[in-house]
Short mmCIF file of C-alpha atoms in Angstrom, two decimals:
data_model
loop_
_atom_site.label_atom_id
_atom_site.label_comp_id
_atom_site.label_asym_id
_atom_site.label_seq_id
_atom_site.Cartn_x
_atom_site.Cartn_y
_atom_site.Cartn_z
CA MET U 1 -43.01 16.65 -28.64
CA THR U 2 -41.23 16.98 -31.86
CA ASN U 3 -42.94 19.48 -34.36
CA PRO U 4 -43.46 17.57 -37.57
CA SER U 5 -43.60 20.76 -39.58
CA ARG U 6 -40.03 21.65 -38.80
CA ARG U 7 -37.36 20.21 -41.19
CA HIS U 8 -35.04 17.79 -39.64
CA ARG U 9 -31.39 19.02 -39.96
CA PRO U 10 -28.75 16.28 -40.16
CA VAL U 11 -26.46 16.22 -37.16
CA GLN U 12 -22.93 17.43 -38.22
CA THR U 13 -20.11 14.97 -37.47
CA MET U 14 -16.40 15.70 -37.22
CA ASP U 15 -14.26 13.55 -39.54
CA ALA U 16 -10.61 13.95 -40.17
CA HIS U 17 -11.05 16.76 -42.30
CA HIS U 18 -12.83 19.05 -39.77
CA PRO U 19 -10.62 21.90 -38.35
CA ARG U 20 -11.12 20.86 -34.84
CA ALA U 21 -9.99 17.50 -35.58
CA LEU U 22 -6.48 18.84 -35.77
CA PHE U 23 -6.88 20.34 -32.31
CA PRO U 24 -8.60 17.69 -30.12
CA ALA U 25 -9.63 18.88 -26.57
CA LEU U 26 -6.99 18.23 -24.13
CA ALA U 27 -7.80 15.46 -21.47
CA ALA U 28 -8.65 16.72 -17.96
CA PRO U 29 -5.55 16.33 -15.81
CA ASP U 30 -5.42 13.50 -13.25
CA SER U 31 -5.59 14.98 -9.97
CA ARG U 32 -5.02 11.52 -8.04
CA PRO U 33 -2.06 10.91 -6.20
CA THR U 34 0.44 8.67 -7.99
CA ILE U 35 1.38 5.78 -5.67
CA GLY U 36 3.94 3.15 -6.88
CA ILE U 37 3.70 -0.63 -5.98
CA LEU U 38 7.23 -2.23 -5.75
CA ALA U 39 6.65 -5.10 -8.16
CA LEU U 40 9.43 -7.34 -7.00
CA GLN U 41 7.24 -9.87 -5.07
CA GLY U 42 3.66 -10.02 -3.63
CA ASP U 43 0.18 -8.94 -4.38
CA VAL U 44 1.00 -6.16 -6.78
CA ARG U 45 -2.44 -6.54 -8.61
CA GLU U 46 -4.40 -6.76 -5.44
CA HIS U 47 -2.66 -3.61 -3.95
CA SER U 48 -3.30 -1.75 -7.19
CA LEU U 49 -7.14 -2.47 -7.22
CA ALA U 50 -7.30 -1.47 -3.54
CA LEU U 51 -5.46 1.80 -4.30
CA GLU U 52 -7.75 2.61 -7.08
CA ALA U 53 -10.65 2.05 -4.85
CA ALA U 54 -9.08 4.36 -2.37
CA GLY U 55 -8.79 7.16 -4.93
CA ALA U 56 -5.36 7.00 -6.05
CA ARG U 57 -3.55 6.26 -9.23
CA PRO U 58 -1.39 3.05 -8.77
CA VAL U 59 1.62 2.56 -11.08
CA VAL U 60 4.26 -0.36 -11.19
CA VAL U 61 7.84 0.15 -9.89
CA ARG U 62 10.30 -2.35 -11.17
CA SER U 63 13.38 -0.35 -11.35
CA ALA U 64 15.55 2.59 -9.88
CA ALA U 65 14.39 4.65 -12.74
CA ASP U 66 10.59 4.19 -11.86
CA LEU U 67 11.29 5.75 -8.48
CA GLY U 68 12.47 9.25 -9.47
CA ASP U 69 14.94 11.66 -7.89
CA ALA U 70 12.84 13.04 -5.07
CA PRO U 71 9.35 12.53 -3.52
CA GLY U 72 6.92 13.98 -5.97
CA ASP U 73 9.10 13.55 -8.91
CA ARG U 74 7.61 10.37 -10.21
CA LEU U 75 5.83 9.15 -7.12
CA ASP U 76 3.66 10.60 -4.47
CA GLY U 77 3.89 7.41 -2.27
CA LEU U 78 4.95 3.76 -2.36
CA VAL U 79 3.54 0.53 -1.48
CA ILE U 80 5.92 -2.33 -0.37
CA PRO U 81 3.88 -5.60 -0.61
CA GLY U 82 4.43 -8.83 1.18
CA GLY U 83 6.53 -11.64 0.18
CA GLU U 84 9.67 -12.86 1.66
CA SER U 85 11.84 -10.40 3.12
CA THR U 86 15.27 -11.95 2.52
CA THR U 87 14.30 -12.29 -0.98
CA MET U 88 13.07 -8.82 -1.27
CA SER U 89 16.36 -7.50 0.27
CA THR U 90 18.39 -9.58 -2.27
CA LEU U 91 16.38 -8.23 -5.17
CA LEU U 92 16.46 -4.56 -4.15
CA VAL U 93 20.39 -4.87 -3.91
CA ALA U 94 20.52 -6.66 -7.31
CA PHE U 95 18.43 -4.01 -8.98
CA ASP U 96 20.45 -1.07 -7.39
CA MET U 97 17.01 0.01 -5.63
CA LEU U 98 18.02 -0.18 -2.05
CA ALA U 99 20.09 2.90 -1.78
CA PRO U 100 17.63 5.18 -3.79
CA LEU U 101 14.74 3.96 -1.76
CA ARG U 102 16.31 4.72 1.53
CA GLU U 103 17.11 8.20 0.27
CA LEU U 104 13.54 8.62 -0.81
CA ILE U 105 12.15 7.46 2.40
CA GLY U 106 14.48 9.54 4.37
CA ALA U 107 13.43 12.58 2.21
CA GLY U 108 9.88 12.02 3.12
CA LEU U 109 8.36 9.99 0.54
CA PRO U 110 5.32 8.36 2.15
CA ALA U 111 5.54 4.46 2.21
CA TYR U 112 3.29 1.71 3.33
CA GLY U 113 4.51 -1.86 3.95
CA SER U 114 2.47 -4.93 4.44
CA CYS U 115 3.83 -8.13 6.02
CA ALA U 116 7.43 -8.46 4.49
CA GLY U 117 6.97 -4.67 3.85
CA MET U 118 6.62 -4.04 7.39
CA ILE U 119 9.95 -5.93 8.05
CA MET U 120 11.68 -3.84 5.37
CA LEU U 121 10.58 -0.48 7.08
CA ALA U 122 11.60 -1.46 10.49
CA ASP U 123 14.79 -0.02 12.19
CA ARG U 124 15.37 -3.33 14.12
CA VAL U 125 14.47 -6.90 13.02
CA GLU U 126 14.51 -10.01 15.13
CA GLY U 127 15.21 -13.29 13.37
CA ALA U 128 16.95 -11.49 10.37
CA GLN U 129 19.41 -13.47 8.19
CA GLU U 130 22.87 -12.52 8.41
CA GLY U 131 23.84 -9.53 6.22
CA GLN U 132 19.94 -8.89 5.28
CA ALA U 133 19.42 -5.27 4.49
CA PHE U 134 16.44 -3.04 5.18
CA LEU U 135 15.03 0.14 4.37
CA GLY U 136 14.19 1.27 7.94
CA GLY U 137 12.50 4.42 8.91
CA ILE U 138 9.95 3.35 11.65
CA ASP U 139 11.36 3.10 15.17
CA MET U 140 10.29 -0.39 15.93
CA THR U 141 11.46 -3.87 16.50
CA VAL U 142 9.75 -6.46 14.39
CA ARG U 143 10.17 -10.22 14.80
CA ARG U 144 10.08 -12.22 11.45
CA ASN U 145 7.58 -15.16 11.01
CA ALA U 146 6.25 -14.47 14.54
CA PHE U 147 2.84 -15.79 13.84
CA GLY U 148 4.37 -19.02 12.63
CA ARG U 149 4.88 -20.85 9.19
CA GLN U 150 2.58 -20.77 6.22
CA VAL U 151 0.39 -23.70 7.94
CA ASP U 152 -0.33 -21.17 10.64
CA SER U 153 -1.76 -18.59 8.62
CA TYR U 154 -5.11 -17.35 9.92
CA GLU U 155 -7.76 -14.40 10.06
CA GLU U 156 -8.88 -12.26 12.84
CA ASP U 157 -10.88 -9.32 13.69
CA LEU U 158 -8.60 -6.67 15.09
CA ILE U 159 -8.94 -4.11 17.68
CA ALA U 160 -8.15 -0.98 15.36
CA PRO U 161 -10.33 1.95 16.08
CA ALA U 162 -7.76 4.17 14.44
CA LEU U 163 -8.18 2.31 11.13
CA GLY U 164 -11.90 2.58 11.26
CA ALA U 165 -12.90 -0.62 12.97
CA GLU U 166 -16.16 -0.65 14.80
CA ARG U 167 -18.26 -3.18 16.49
CA GLU U 168 -20.84 -3.33 13.49
CA ARG U 169 -17.91 -3.31 10.96
CA PRO U 170 -14.88 -4.95 12.28
CA LEU U 171 -11.44 -4.97 10.56
CA ARG U 172 -10.75 -8.54 9.37
CA ALA U 173 -7.05 -9.26 8.92
CA VAL U 174 -5.30 -12.01 7.03
CA PHE U 175 -2.03 -13.16 8.48
CA ILE U 176 0.22 -15.20 6.36
CA ARG U 177 3.63 -16.13 7.96
CA ALA U 178 3.26 -12.74 9.32
CA PRO U 179 5.57 -10.76 11.54
CA TRP U 180 4.59 -8.78 14.71
CA VAL U 181 6.06 -5.75 16.50
CA GLU U 182 7.89 -6.50 19.61
CA GLU U 183 8.31 -2.87 20.64
CA VAL U 184 8.00 0.57 19.34
CA GLY U 185 9.96 3.98 20.03
CA PRO U 186 8.03 6.96 21.50
CA GLY U 187 7.37 8.54 18.13
CA VAL U 188 5.40 5.56 16.72
CA GLU U 189 1.59 5.46 16.92
CA ILE U 190 -0.18 2.00 17.53
CA LEU U 191 -2.99 1.50 14.97
CA ALA U 192 -4.08 -2.02 15.55
CA THR U 193 -3.38 -4.99 17.81
CA THR U 194 -4.67 -8.72 17.90
CA ARG U 195 -7.02 -9.67 20.45
CA ALA U 196 -5.53 -11.24 23.62
CA GLY U 197 -6.83 -14.70 23.29
CA ARG U 198 -5.20 -15.28 19.90
CA ALA U 199 -1.93 -13.55 20.89
CA ALA U 200 -1.64 -15.65 24.03
CA GLY U 201 -2.06 -18.92 22.11
CA VAL U 202 0.52 -17.86 19.69
CA GLY U 203 3.15 -15.83 21.65
CA GLY U 204 2.60 -16.39 25.21
CA ALA U 205 1.73 -12.88 25.85
CA ASP U 206 -1.16 -11.63 28.12
CA GLY U 207 -2.36 -8.91 25.71
CA GLY U 208 -2.67 -8.51 21.97
CA ARG U 209 0.11 -8.11 19.62
CA ILE U 210 0.97 -4.92 17.74
CA VAL U 211 0.14 -5.57 14.04
CA ALA U 212 -0.18 -2.01 12.55
CA VAL U 213 1.87 1.25 13.18
CA ARG U 214 2.43 4.58 11.82
CA GLN U 215 5.27 7.08 12.12
CA GLY U 216 5.39 10.31 10.26
CA ALA U 217 4.88 9.47 6.47
CA LEU U 218 5.34 5.58 7.00
CA LEU U 219 2.55 3.09 7.64
CA ALA U 220 3.12 -0.71 8.19
CA THR U 221 0.80 -3.75 8.94
CA SER U 222 1.58 -7.16 9.72
CA PHE U 223 -1.36 -8.34 7.74
CA HIS U 224 -2.66 -8.17 4.18
CA PRO U 225 -5.26 -5.72 3.81
CA GLU U 226 -5.26 -5.96 0.05
CA VAL U 227 -6.97 -9.37 0.35
CA GLY U 228 -10.61 -9.02 0.03
CA SER U 229 -12.70 -5.86 -0.38
CA ASP U 230 -12.08 -3.93 2.66
CA HIS U 231 -9.81 -0.95 1.69
CA ARG U 232 -9.82 1.00 5.05
CA VAL U 233 -5.88 0.82 5.34
CA HIS U 234 -5.43 1.86 1.90
CA ASP U 235 -7.88 4.68 2.49
CA VAL U 236 -5.78 5.73 5.39
CA PHE U 237 -2.52 5.54 3.45
CA VAL U 238 -3.85 7.51 0.36
CA SER U 239 -5.02 10.32 3.00
CA MET U 240 -1.55 10.29 4.35
CA VAL U 241 -0.12 10.85 0.82
CA THR U 242 -2.66 13.46 -0.10
CA ARG U 243 -2.09 15.48 2.95
CA ARG U 244 1.71 15.67 2.05
CA ALA U 245 1.36 16.31 -1.60
#
């Protein structure tokens, strides 16, 4: 309880004439990994929100200057969103970003590609347009638009224990004109597949289709995990970036 016999002393405030105002306290350094989002197409805002929720500092990448000269120079990682892979290839070439991105990925920059981003990270692409350029890096063969056209877009709970999917908390995936992985090399880890029923109805296969993979510092999904509030895929990618930082 306040003692009424004590004189109340006014609180001292620091105005522009106070000596300490000339030397403001330095802001605490941001220890979060800086992850760029290739902002040529796709869900840039949605990926940004998901990355923040996963503990990263997202930044927009629109030019080669935004990439830096080496991994860790400007970026600790990069997200390649969905969109249309032929348009994305054309824009990367037009903005002189294709070669620098290939060099950074080859030098070990962690990258995550969703939907069209998965196509861009594939070493081999079925159904590619003649002359279409890719970034590569993952030893896999991807089929463009494998799940069908825009009207065939759908949602499904995946078989994905490596991405934290559980019976009580399944991983719901949104597929929009999505690719799938036809085959992978020996160094590629399969992280998620569709369930056999849906895959059989679409592709004529007995088992589920491969829709999420990882190789080294590279991660790719056929689906759009940035849609909705489930950030487990982004959590995995941020952890990959943090381990290599």
